[in-house]
Tab-separated table of C-alpha atoms in Angstrom:
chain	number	residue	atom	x	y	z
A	1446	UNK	CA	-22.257	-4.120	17.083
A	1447	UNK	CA	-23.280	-4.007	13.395
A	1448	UNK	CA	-23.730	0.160	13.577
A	1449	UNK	CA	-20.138	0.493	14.449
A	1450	UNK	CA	-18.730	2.810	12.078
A	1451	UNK	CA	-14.549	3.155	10.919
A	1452	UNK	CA	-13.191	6.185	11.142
A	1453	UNK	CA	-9.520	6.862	9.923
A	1454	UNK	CA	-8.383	9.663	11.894
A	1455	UNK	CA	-4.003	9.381	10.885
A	1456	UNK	CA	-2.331	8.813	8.198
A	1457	UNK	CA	1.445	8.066	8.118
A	1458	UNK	CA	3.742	7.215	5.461
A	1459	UNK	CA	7.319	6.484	4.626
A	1460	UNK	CA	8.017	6.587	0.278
A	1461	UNK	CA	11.565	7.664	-1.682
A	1462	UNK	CA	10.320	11.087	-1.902
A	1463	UNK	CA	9.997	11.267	2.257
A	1464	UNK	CA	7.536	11.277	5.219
A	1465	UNK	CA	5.764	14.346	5.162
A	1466	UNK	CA	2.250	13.700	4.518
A	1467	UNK	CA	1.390	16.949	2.814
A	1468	UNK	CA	4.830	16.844	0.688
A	1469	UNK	CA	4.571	13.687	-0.487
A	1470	UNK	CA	0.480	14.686	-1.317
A	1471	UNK	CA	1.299	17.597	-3.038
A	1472	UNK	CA	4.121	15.622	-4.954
A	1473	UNK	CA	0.922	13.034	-5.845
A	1474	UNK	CA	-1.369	15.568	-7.370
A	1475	UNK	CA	1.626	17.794	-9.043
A	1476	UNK	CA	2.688	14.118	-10.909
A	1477	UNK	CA	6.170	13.760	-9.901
A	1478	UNK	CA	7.975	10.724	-9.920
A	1479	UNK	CA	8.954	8.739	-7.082
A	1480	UNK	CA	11.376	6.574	-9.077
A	1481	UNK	CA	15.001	6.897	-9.847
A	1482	UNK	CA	18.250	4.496	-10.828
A	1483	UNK	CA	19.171	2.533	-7.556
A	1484	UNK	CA	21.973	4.004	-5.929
A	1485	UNK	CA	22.567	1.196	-2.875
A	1486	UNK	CA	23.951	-1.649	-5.056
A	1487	UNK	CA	25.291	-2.197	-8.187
A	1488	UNK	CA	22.927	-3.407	-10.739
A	1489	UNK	CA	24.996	-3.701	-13.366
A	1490	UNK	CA	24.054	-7.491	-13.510
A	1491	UNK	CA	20.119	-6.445	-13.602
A	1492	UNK	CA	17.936	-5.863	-16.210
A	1493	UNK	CA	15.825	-3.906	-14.200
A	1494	UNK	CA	18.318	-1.072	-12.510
A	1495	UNK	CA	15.596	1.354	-11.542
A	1496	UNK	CA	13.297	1.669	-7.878
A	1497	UNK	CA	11.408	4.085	-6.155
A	1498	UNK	CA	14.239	3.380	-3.379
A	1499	UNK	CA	14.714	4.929	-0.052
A	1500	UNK	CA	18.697	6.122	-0.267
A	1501	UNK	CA	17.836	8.715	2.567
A	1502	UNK	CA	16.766	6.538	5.606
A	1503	UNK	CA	18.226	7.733	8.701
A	1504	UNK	CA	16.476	5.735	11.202
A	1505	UNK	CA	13.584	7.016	13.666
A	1506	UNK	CA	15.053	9.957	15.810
A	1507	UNK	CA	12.173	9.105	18.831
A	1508	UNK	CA	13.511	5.298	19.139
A	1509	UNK	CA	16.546	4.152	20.360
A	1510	UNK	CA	19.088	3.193	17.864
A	1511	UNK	CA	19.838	-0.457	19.420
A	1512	UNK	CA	16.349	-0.883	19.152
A	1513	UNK	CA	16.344	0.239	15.638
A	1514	UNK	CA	19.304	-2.584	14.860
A	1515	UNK	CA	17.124	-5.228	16.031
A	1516	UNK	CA	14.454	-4.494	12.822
A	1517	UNK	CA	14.704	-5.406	9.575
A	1518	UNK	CA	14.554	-2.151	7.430
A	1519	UNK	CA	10.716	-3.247	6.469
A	1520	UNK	CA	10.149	-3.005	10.199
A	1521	UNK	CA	11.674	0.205	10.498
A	1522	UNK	CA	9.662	1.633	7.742
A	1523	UNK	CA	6.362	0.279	9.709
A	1524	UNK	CA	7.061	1.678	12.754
A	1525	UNK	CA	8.625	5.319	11.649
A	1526	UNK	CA	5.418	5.232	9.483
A	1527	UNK	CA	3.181	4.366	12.621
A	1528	UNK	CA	4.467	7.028	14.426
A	1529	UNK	CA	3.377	9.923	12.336
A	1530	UNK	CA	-0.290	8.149	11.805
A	1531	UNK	CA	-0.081	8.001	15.722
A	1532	UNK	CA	1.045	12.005	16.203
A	1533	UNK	CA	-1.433	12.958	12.969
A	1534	UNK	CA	-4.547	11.447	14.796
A	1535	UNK	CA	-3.239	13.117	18.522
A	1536	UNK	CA	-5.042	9.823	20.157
A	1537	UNK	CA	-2.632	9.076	23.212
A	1538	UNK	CA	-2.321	5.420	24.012
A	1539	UNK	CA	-0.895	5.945	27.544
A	1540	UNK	CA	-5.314	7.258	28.064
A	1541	UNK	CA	-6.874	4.277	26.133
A	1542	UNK	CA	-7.345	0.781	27.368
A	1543	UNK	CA	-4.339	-1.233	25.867
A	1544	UNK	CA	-6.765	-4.395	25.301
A	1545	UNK	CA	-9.246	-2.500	22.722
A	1546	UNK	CA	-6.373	-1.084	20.712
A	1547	UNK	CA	-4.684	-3.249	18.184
A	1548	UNK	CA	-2.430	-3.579	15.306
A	1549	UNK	CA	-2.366	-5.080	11.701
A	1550	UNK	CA	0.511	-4.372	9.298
A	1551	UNK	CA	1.075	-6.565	6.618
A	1552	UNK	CA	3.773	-7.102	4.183
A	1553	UNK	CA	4.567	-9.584	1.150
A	1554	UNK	CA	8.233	-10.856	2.004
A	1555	UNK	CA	9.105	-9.285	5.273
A	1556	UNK	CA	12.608	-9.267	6.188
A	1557	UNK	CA	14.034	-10.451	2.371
A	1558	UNK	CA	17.459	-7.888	3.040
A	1559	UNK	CA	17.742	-9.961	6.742
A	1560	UNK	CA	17.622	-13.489	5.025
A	1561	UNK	CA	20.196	-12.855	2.506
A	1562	UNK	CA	22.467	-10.882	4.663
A	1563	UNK	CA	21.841	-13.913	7.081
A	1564	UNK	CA	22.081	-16.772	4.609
A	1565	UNK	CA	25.442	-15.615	3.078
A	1566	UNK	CA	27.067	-15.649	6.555
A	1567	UNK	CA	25.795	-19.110	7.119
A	1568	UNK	CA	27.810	-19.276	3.907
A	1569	UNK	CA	30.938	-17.851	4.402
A	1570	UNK	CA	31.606	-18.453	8.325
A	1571	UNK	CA	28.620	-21.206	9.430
A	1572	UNK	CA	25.881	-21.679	11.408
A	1573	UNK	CA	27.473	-20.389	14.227
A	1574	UNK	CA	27.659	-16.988	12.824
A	1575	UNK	CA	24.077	-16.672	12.338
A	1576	UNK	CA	22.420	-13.780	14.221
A	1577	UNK	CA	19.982	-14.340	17.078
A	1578	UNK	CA	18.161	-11.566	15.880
A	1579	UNK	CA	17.648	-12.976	12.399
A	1580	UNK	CA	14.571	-14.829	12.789
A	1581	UNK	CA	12.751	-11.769	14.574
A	1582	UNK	CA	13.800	-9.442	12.400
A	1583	UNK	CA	13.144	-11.200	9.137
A	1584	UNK	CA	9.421	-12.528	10.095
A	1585	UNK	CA	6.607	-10.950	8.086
A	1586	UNK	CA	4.818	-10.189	11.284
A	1587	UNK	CA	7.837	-8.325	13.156
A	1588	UNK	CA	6.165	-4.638	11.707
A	1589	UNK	CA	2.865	-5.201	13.764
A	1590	UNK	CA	5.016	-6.786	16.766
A	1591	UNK	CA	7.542	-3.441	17.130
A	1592	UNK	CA	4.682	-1.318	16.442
A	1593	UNK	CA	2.549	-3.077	19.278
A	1594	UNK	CA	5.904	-3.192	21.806
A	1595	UNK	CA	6.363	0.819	20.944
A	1596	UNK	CA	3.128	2.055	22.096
A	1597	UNK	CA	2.094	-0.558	24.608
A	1598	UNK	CA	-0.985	-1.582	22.665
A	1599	UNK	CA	-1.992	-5.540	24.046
A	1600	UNK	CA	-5.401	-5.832	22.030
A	1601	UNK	CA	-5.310	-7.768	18.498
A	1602	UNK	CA	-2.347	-8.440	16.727
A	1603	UNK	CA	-2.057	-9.642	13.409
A	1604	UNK	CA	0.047	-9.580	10.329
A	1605	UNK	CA	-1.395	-10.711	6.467
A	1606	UNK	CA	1.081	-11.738	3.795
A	1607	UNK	CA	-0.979	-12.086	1.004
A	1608	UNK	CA	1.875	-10.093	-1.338
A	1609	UNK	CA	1.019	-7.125	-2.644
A	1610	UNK	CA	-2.776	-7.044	-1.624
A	1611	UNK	CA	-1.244	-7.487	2.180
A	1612	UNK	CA	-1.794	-3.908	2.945
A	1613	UNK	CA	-5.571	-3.850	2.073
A	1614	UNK	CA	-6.099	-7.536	3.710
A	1615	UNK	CA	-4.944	-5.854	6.752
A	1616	UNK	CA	-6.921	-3.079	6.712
A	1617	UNK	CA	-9.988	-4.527	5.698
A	1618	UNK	CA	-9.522	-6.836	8.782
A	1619	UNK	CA	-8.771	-3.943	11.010
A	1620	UNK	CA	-12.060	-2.411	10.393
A	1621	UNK	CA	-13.842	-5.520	10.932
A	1622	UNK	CA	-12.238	-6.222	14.429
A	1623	UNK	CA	-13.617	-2.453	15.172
A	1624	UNK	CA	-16.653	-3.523	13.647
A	1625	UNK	CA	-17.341	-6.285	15.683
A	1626	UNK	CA	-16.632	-4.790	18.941
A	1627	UNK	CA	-12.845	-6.498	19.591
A	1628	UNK	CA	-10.967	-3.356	19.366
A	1629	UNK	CA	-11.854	0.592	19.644
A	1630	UNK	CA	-8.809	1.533	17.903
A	1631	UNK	CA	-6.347	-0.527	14.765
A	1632	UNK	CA	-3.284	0.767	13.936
A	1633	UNK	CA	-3.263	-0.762	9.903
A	1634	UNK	CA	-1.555	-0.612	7.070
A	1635	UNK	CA	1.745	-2.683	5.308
A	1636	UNK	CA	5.147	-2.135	4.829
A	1637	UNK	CA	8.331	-3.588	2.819
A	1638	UNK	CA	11.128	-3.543	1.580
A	1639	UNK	CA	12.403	-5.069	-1.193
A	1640	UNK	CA	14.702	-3.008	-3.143
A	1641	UNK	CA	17.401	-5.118	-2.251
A	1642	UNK	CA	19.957	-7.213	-4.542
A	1643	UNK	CA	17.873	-10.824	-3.475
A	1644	UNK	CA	14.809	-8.928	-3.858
A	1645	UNK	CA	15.360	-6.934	-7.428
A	1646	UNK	CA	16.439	-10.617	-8.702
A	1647	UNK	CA	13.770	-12.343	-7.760
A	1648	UNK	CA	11.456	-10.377	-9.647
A	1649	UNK	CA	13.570	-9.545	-12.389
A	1650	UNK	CA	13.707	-13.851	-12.888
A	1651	UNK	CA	9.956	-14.010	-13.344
A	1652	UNK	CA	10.284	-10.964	-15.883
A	1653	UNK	CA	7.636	-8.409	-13.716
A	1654	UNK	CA	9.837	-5.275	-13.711
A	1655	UNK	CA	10.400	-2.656	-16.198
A	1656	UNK	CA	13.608	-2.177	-18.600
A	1657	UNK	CA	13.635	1.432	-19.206
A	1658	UNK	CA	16.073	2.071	-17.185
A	1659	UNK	CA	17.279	4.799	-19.286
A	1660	UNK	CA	13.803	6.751	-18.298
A	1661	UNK	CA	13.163	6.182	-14.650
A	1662	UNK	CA	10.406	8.879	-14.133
A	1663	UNK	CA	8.884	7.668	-17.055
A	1664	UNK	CA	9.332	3.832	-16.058
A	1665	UNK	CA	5.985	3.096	-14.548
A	1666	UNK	CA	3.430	4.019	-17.474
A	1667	UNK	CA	-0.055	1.840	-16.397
A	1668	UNK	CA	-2.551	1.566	-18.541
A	1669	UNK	CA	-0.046	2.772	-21.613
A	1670	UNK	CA	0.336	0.677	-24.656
A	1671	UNK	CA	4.204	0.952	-24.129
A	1672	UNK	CA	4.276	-0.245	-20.658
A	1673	UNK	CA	6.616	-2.952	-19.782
A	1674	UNK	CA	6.058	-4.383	-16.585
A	1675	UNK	CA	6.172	-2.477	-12.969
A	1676	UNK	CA	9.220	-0.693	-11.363
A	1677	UNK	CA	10.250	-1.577	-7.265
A	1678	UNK	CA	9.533	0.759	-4.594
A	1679	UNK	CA	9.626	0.318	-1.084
A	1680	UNK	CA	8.388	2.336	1.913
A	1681	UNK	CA	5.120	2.194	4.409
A	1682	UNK	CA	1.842	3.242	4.391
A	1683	UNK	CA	-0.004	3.543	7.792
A	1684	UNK	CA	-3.295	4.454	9.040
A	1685	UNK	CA	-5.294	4.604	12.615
A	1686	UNK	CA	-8.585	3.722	12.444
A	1687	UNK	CA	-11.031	4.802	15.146
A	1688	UNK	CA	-14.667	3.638	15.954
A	1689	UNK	CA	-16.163	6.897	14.646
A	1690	UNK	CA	-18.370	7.607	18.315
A	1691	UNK	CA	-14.499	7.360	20.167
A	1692	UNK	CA	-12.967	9.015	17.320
A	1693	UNK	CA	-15.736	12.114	17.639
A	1694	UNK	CA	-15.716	12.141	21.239
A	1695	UNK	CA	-12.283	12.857	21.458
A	1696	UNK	CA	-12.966	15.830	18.701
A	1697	UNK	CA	-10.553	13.507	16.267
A	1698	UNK	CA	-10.058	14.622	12.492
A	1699	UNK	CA	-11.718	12.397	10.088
A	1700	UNK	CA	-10.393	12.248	7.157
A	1701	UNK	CA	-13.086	9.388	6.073
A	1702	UNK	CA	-14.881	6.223	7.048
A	1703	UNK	CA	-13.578	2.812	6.099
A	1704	UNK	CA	-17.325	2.146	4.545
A	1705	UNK	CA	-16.713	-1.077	2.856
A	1706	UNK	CA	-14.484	-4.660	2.568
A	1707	UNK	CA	-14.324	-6.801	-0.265
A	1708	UNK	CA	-12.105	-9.670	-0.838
A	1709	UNK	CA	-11.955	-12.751	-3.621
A	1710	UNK	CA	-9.464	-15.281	-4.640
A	1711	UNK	CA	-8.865	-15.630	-8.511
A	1712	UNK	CA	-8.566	-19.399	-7.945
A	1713	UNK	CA	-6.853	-19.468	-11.509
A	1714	UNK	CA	-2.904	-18.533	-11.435
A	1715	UNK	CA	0.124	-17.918	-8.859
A	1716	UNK	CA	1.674	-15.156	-10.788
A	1717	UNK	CA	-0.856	-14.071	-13.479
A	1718	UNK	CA	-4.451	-12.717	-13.013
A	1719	UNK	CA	-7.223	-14.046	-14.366
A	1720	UNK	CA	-7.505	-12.078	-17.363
A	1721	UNK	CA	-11.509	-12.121	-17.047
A	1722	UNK	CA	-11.186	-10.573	-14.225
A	1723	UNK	CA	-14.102	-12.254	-12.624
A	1724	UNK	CA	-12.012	-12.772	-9.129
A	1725	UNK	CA	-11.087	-9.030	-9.128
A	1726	UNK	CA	-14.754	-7.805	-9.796
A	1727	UNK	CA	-16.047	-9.799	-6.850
A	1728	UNK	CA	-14.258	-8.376	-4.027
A	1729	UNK	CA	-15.169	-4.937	-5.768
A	1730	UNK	CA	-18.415	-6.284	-5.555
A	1731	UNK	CA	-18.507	-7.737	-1.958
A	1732	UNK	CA	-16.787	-4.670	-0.933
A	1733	UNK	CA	-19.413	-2.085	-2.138
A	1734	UNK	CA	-22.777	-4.265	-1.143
A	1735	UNK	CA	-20.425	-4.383	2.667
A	1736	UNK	CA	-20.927	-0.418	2.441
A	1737	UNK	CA	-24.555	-0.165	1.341
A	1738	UNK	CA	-23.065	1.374	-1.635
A	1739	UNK	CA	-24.683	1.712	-5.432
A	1740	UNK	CA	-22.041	1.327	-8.244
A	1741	UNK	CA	-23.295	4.431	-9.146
A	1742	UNK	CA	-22.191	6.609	-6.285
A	1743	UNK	CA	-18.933	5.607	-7.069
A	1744	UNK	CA	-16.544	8.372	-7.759
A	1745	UNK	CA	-13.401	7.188	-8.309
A	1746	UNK	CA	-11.539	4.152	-8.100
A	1747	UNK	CA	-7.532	4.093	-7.247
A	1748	UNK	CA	-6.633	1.236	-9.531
A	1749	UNK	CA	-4.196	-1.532	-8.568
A	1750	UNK	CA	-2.650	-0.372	-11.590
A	1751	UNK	CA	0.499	-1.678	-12.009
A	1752	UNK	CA	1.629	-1.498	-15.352
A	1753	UNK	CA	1.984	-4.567	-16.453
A	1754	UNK	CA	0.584	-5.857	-19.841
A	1755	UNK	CA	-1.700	-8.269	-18.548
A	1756	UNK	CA	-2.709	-6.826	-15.112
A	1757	UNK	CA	-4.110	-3.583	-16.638
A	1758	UNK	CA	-6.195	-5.121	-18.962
A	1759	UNK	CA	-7.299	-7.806	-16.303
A	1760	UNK	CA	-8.353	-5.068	-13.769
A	1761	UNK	CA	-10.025	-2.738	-16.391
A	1762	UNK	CA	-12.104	-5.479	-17.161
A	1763	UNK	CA	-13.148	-6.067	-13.270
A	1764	UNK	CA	-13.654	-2.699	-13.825
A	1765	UNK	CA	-16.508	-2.798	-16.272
A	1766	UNK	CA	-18.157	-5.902	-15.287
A	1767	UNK	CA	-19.017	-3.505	-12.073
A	1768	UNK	CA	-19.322	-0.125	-13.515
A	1769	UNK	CA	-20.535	-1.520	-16.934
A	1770	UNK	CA	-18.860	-1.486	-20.204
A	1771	UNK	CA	-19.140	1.870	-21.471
A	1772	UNK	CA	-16.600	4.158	-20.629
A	1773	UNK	CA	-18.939	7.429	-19.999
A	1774	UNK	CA	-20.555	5.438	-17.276
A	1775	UNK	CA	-17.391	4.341	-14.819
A	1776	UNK	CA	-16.114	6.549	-12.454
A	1777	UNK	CA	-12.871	8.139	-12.675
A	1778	UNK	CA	-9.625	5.763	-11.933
A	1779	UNK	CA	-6.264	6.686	-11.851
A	1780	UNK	CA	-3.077	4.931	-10.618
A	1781	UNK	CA	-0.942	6.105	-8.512
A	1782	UNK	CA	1.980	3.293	-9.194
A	1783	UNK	CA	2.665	5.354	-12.175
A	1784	UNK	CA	4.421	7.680	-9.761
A	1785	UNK	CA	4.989	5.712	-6.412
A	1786	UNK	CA	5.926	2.459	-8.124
A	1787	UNK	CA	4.768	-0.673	-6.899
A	1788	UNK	CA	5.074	-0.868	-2.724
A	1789	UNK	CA	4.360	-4.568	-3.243
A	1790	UNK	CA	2.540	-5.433	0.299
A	1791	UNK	CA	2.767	-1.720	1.532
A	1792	UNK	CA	0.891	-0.449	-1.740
A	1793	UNK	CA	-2.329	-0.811	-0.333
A	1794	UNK	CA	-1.492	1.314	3.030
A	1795	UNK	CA	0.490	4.296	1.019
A	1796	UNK	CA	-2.937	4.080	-1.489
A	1797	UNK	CA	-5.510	3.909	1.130
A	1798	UNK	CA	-4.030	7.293	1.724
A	1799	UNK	CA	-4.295	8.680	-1.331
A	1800	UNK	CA	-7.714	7.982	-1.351
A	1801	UNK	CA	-8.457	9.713	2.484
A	1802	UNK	CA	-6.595	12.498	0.856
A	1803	UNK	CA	-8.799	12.547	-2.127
A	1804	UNK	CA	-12.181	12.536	-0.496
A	1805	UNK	CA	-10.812	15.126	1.975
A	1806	UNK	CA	-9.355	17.682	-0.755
A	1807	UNK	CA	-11.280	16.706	-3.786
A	1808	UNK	CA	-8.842	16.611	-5.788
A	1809	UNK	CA	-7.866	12.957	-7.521
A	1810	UNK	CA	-4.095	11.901	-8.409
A	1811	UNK	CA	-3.710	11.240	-11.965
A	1812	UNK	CA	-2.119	8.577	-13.776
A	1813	UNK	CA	1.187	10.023	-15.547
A	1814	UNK	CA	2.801	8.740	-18.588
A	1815	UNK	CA	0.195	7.771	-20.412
A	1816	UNK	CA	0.709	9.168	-23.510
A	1817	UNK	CA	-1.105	6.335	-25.717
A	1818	UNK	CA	-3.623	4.250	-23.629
A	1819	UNK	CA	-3.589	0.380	-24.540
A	1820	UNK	CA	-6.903	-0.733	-26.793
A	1821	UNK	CA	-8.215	-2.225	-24.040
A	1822	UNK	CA	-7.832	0.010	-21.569
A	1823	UNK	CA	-10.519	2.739	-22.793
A	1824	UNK	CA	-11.297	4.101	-19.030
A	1825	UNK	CA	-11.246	7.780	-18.063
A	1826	UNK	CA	-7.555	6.931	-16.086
A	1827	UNK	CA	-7.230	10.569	-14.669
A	1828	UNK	CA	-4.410	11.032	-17.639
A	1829	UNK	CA	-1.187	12.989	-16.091
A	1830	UNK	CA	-3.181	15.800	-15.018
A	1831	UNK	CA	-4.481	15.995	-11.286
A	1832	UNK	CA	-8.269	16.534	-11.384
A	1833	UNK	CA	-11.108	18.405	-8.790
A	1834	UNK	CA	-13.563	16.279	-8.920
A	1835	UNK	CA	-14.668	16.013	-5.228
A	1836	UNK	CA	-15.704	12.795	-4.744
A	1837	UNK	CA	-17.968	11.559	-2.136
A	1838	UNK	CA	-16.987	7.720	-2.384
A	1839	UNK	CA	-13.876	5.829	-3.805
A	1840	UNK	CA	-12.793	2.967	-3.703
A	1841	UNK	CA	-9.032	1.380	-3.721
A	1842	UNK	CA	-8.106	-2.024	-5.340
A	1843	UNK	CA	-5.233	-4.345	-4.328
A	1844	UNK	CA	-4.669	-7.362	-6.046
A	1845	UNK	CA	-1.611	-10.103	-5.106
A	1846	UNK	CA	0.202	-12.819	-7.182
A	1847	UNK	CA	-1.444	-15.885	-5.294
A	1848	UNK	CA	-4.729	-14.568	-6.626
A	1849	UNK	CA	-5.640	-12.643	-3.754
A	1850	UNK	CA	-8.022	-9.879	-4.137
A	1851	UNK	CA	-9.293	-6.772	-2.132
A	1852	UNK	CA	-11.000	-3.889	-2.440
A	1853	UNK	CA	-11.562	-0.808	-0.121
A	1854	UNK	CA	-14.370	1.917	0.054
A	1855	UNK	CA	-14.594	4.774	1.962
A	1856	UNK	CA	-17.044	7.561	2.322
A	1857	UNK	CA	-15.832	11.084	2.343
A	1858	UNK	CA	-16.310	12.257	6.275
């Protein structure tokens, strides 16, 4: 079993500037923002007014709309975003054994818009009132469950909440259960959806999200010395991922192999990284010895990037103690937050794409607004300019309050 090779053969998302792969691509490498004032609720009260928020949703036309009501909108998001990973790979489920097909879709809070929608009922009218729905349509694992129900797949089933490094937990562990001989085909990525009044608060109490709300587009600035913390988004990122002999003998697209899995705990803070970043390196580390892969073939490196003060510097430094500490001599790295904003559990999934689509096009995202890089933050960050660089391996970083670290390589196919 240890020759099994990961293919990733779909890719599906759901982000504020829509679902088409190749749009929201194209809207990647041209450096448009995904981020905009929230229009849902008032945030008047906020400090932080501004989200890469979905005010378009209309549902999933292909599923039932009673179905839809009994999802969360985080659950929603998963399974619209499954769908079009599903119909961009062309693998049929209804021709593959259900037991060697599975599904891991993580998120970091789940159903947070269900709980407080729930809770304030209990509030107002009492416990009577409470849904029977609420507790499957607020659990973290109800993405991977709908998704599983929808295409009748009955082989591993899994969801990781380890926040925002959820995404890449789940598809690191998606790979391995292909890797191992448990499953032929994962369905893998995360989801949320957070840009809701509980959910903006609770972040803008611990004093993580950007104030500019005067300058949305130019809100999420990583890496910058002006940057102020990270800005809300919310949306899916999906992928199917293939053993690479099924995923050839069905003549599948590859858009790359899942080459490598890294992960680390920072055994140091709940909220704040450890500004060494000694945990981070590691699961870079782990991730690129898992691949057979030399530092030096590295090409580029999508950055957990977040813009915020401490994590920049923190992951820059992971950064070097890898690639070493002179600039010349690490690979490219751009963020892609600086557009998307931060996906929290579904970042991972939506930049796990970015990076097929990267090794597939060879062309790298950049990292836009940074107009006056931070002293410590000296890298080549891919500065608001898209760049052809065609890279042959890159690797993707997700880090989550908790101290939870990952890190993703893949091969170009």
């Amino acid at each position: 079993m240890a020759d099994r090779r990961v293919a990733i053969t779909g890719l599906g998302c759901i982000t504020s500037r829509g679902a088409d792969l190749e749009q929201v691509w194209n809207d990647l490498l041209d450096g448009k923002s995904f981020i905009q004032s929230i229009r849902s609720f008032d945030t008047s009260a906020y400090t932080s007014q501004i989200a890469g928020e979905i005010d378009t949703w209309e549902g999933i036309p292909s599923v039932d709309s009673r179905d839809l009501k009994r999802m969360d909108r985080f659950a929603q998001f998963a399974l619209g975003a499954a769908i079009h990973a599903v119909e961009d790979s062309g693998i049929d489920f209804t021709k593959e054994d259900p037991w060697r097909c599975g599904v891991n879709i993580g998120s970091g809070v789940g159903g947070i818009g269900e709980f407080a929608d729930g809770h304030k009922k209990l509030l107002d009218k009492g416990p009577s009132r409470v849904s029977p729905f609420m507790v499957p349509k607020l659990m973290c694992n109800a993405g991977s469950g709908n998704v599983s129900i929808h295409f009748g797949i009955k082989g591993p089933n899994s969801a990781i909440a380890t926040a925002c490094a959820s995404a890449g937990h789940s598809l690191g562990e998606a790979a391995q259960a292909i890797r191992h001989g448990v499953a032929d085909v994962m369905i893998a990525g995360g989801s949320e959806a957070a840009v809701t009044p509980m959910g903006l608060a609770c972040f803008v109490a611990i004093k993580a999200l950007s104030r500019r709300n005067d300058d949305p587009t130019a809100a999420s600035r990583p890496f910058d010395k002006d940057r102020d913390g990270f800005v809300l988004a919310e949306g899916a990122g999906i992928l199917v991922l293939e053993e690479m002999e099924h995923a050839k003998a069905r003549g599948a697209t590859i858009y790359a192999e899942l080459a490598g899995y890294g992960q680390s705990a920072d055994g140091y803070h709940i909220t704040a990284p450890d500004e060494a970043g000694t945990g981070a390196a590691h699961a870079v580390e782990q991730a690129l010895k898992d691949g057979g892969i030399n530092p030096t073939d590295v090409d580029y490196i999508n950055a957990h990037g977040t813009s915020t003060p401490l994590g920049d510097v923190a992951e820059t430094r992971a950064i070097k103690r890898i690639f070493g500490a002179d600039p010349a001599g690490v690979p490219a790295v751009s963020s892609t937050k600086s557009m998307t904003g931060h996906l929290l559990g579904a970042s991972g999934g939506l930049e796990a794409i970015a990076v097929c689509k990267a090794l597939q096009t060879g062309n790298v995202p950049p990292t836009i607004n940074l107009a006056q890089p931070d002293d410590e933050c000296d890298l080549d960050y891919v500065p608001n300019t898209a760049r052809q660089i065609n890279p042959t391996i890159a690797i993707s970083n997700s880090f989550g309050f908790g101290g939870h670290n990952v890190c993703l390589a893949f091969r170009k196919a």
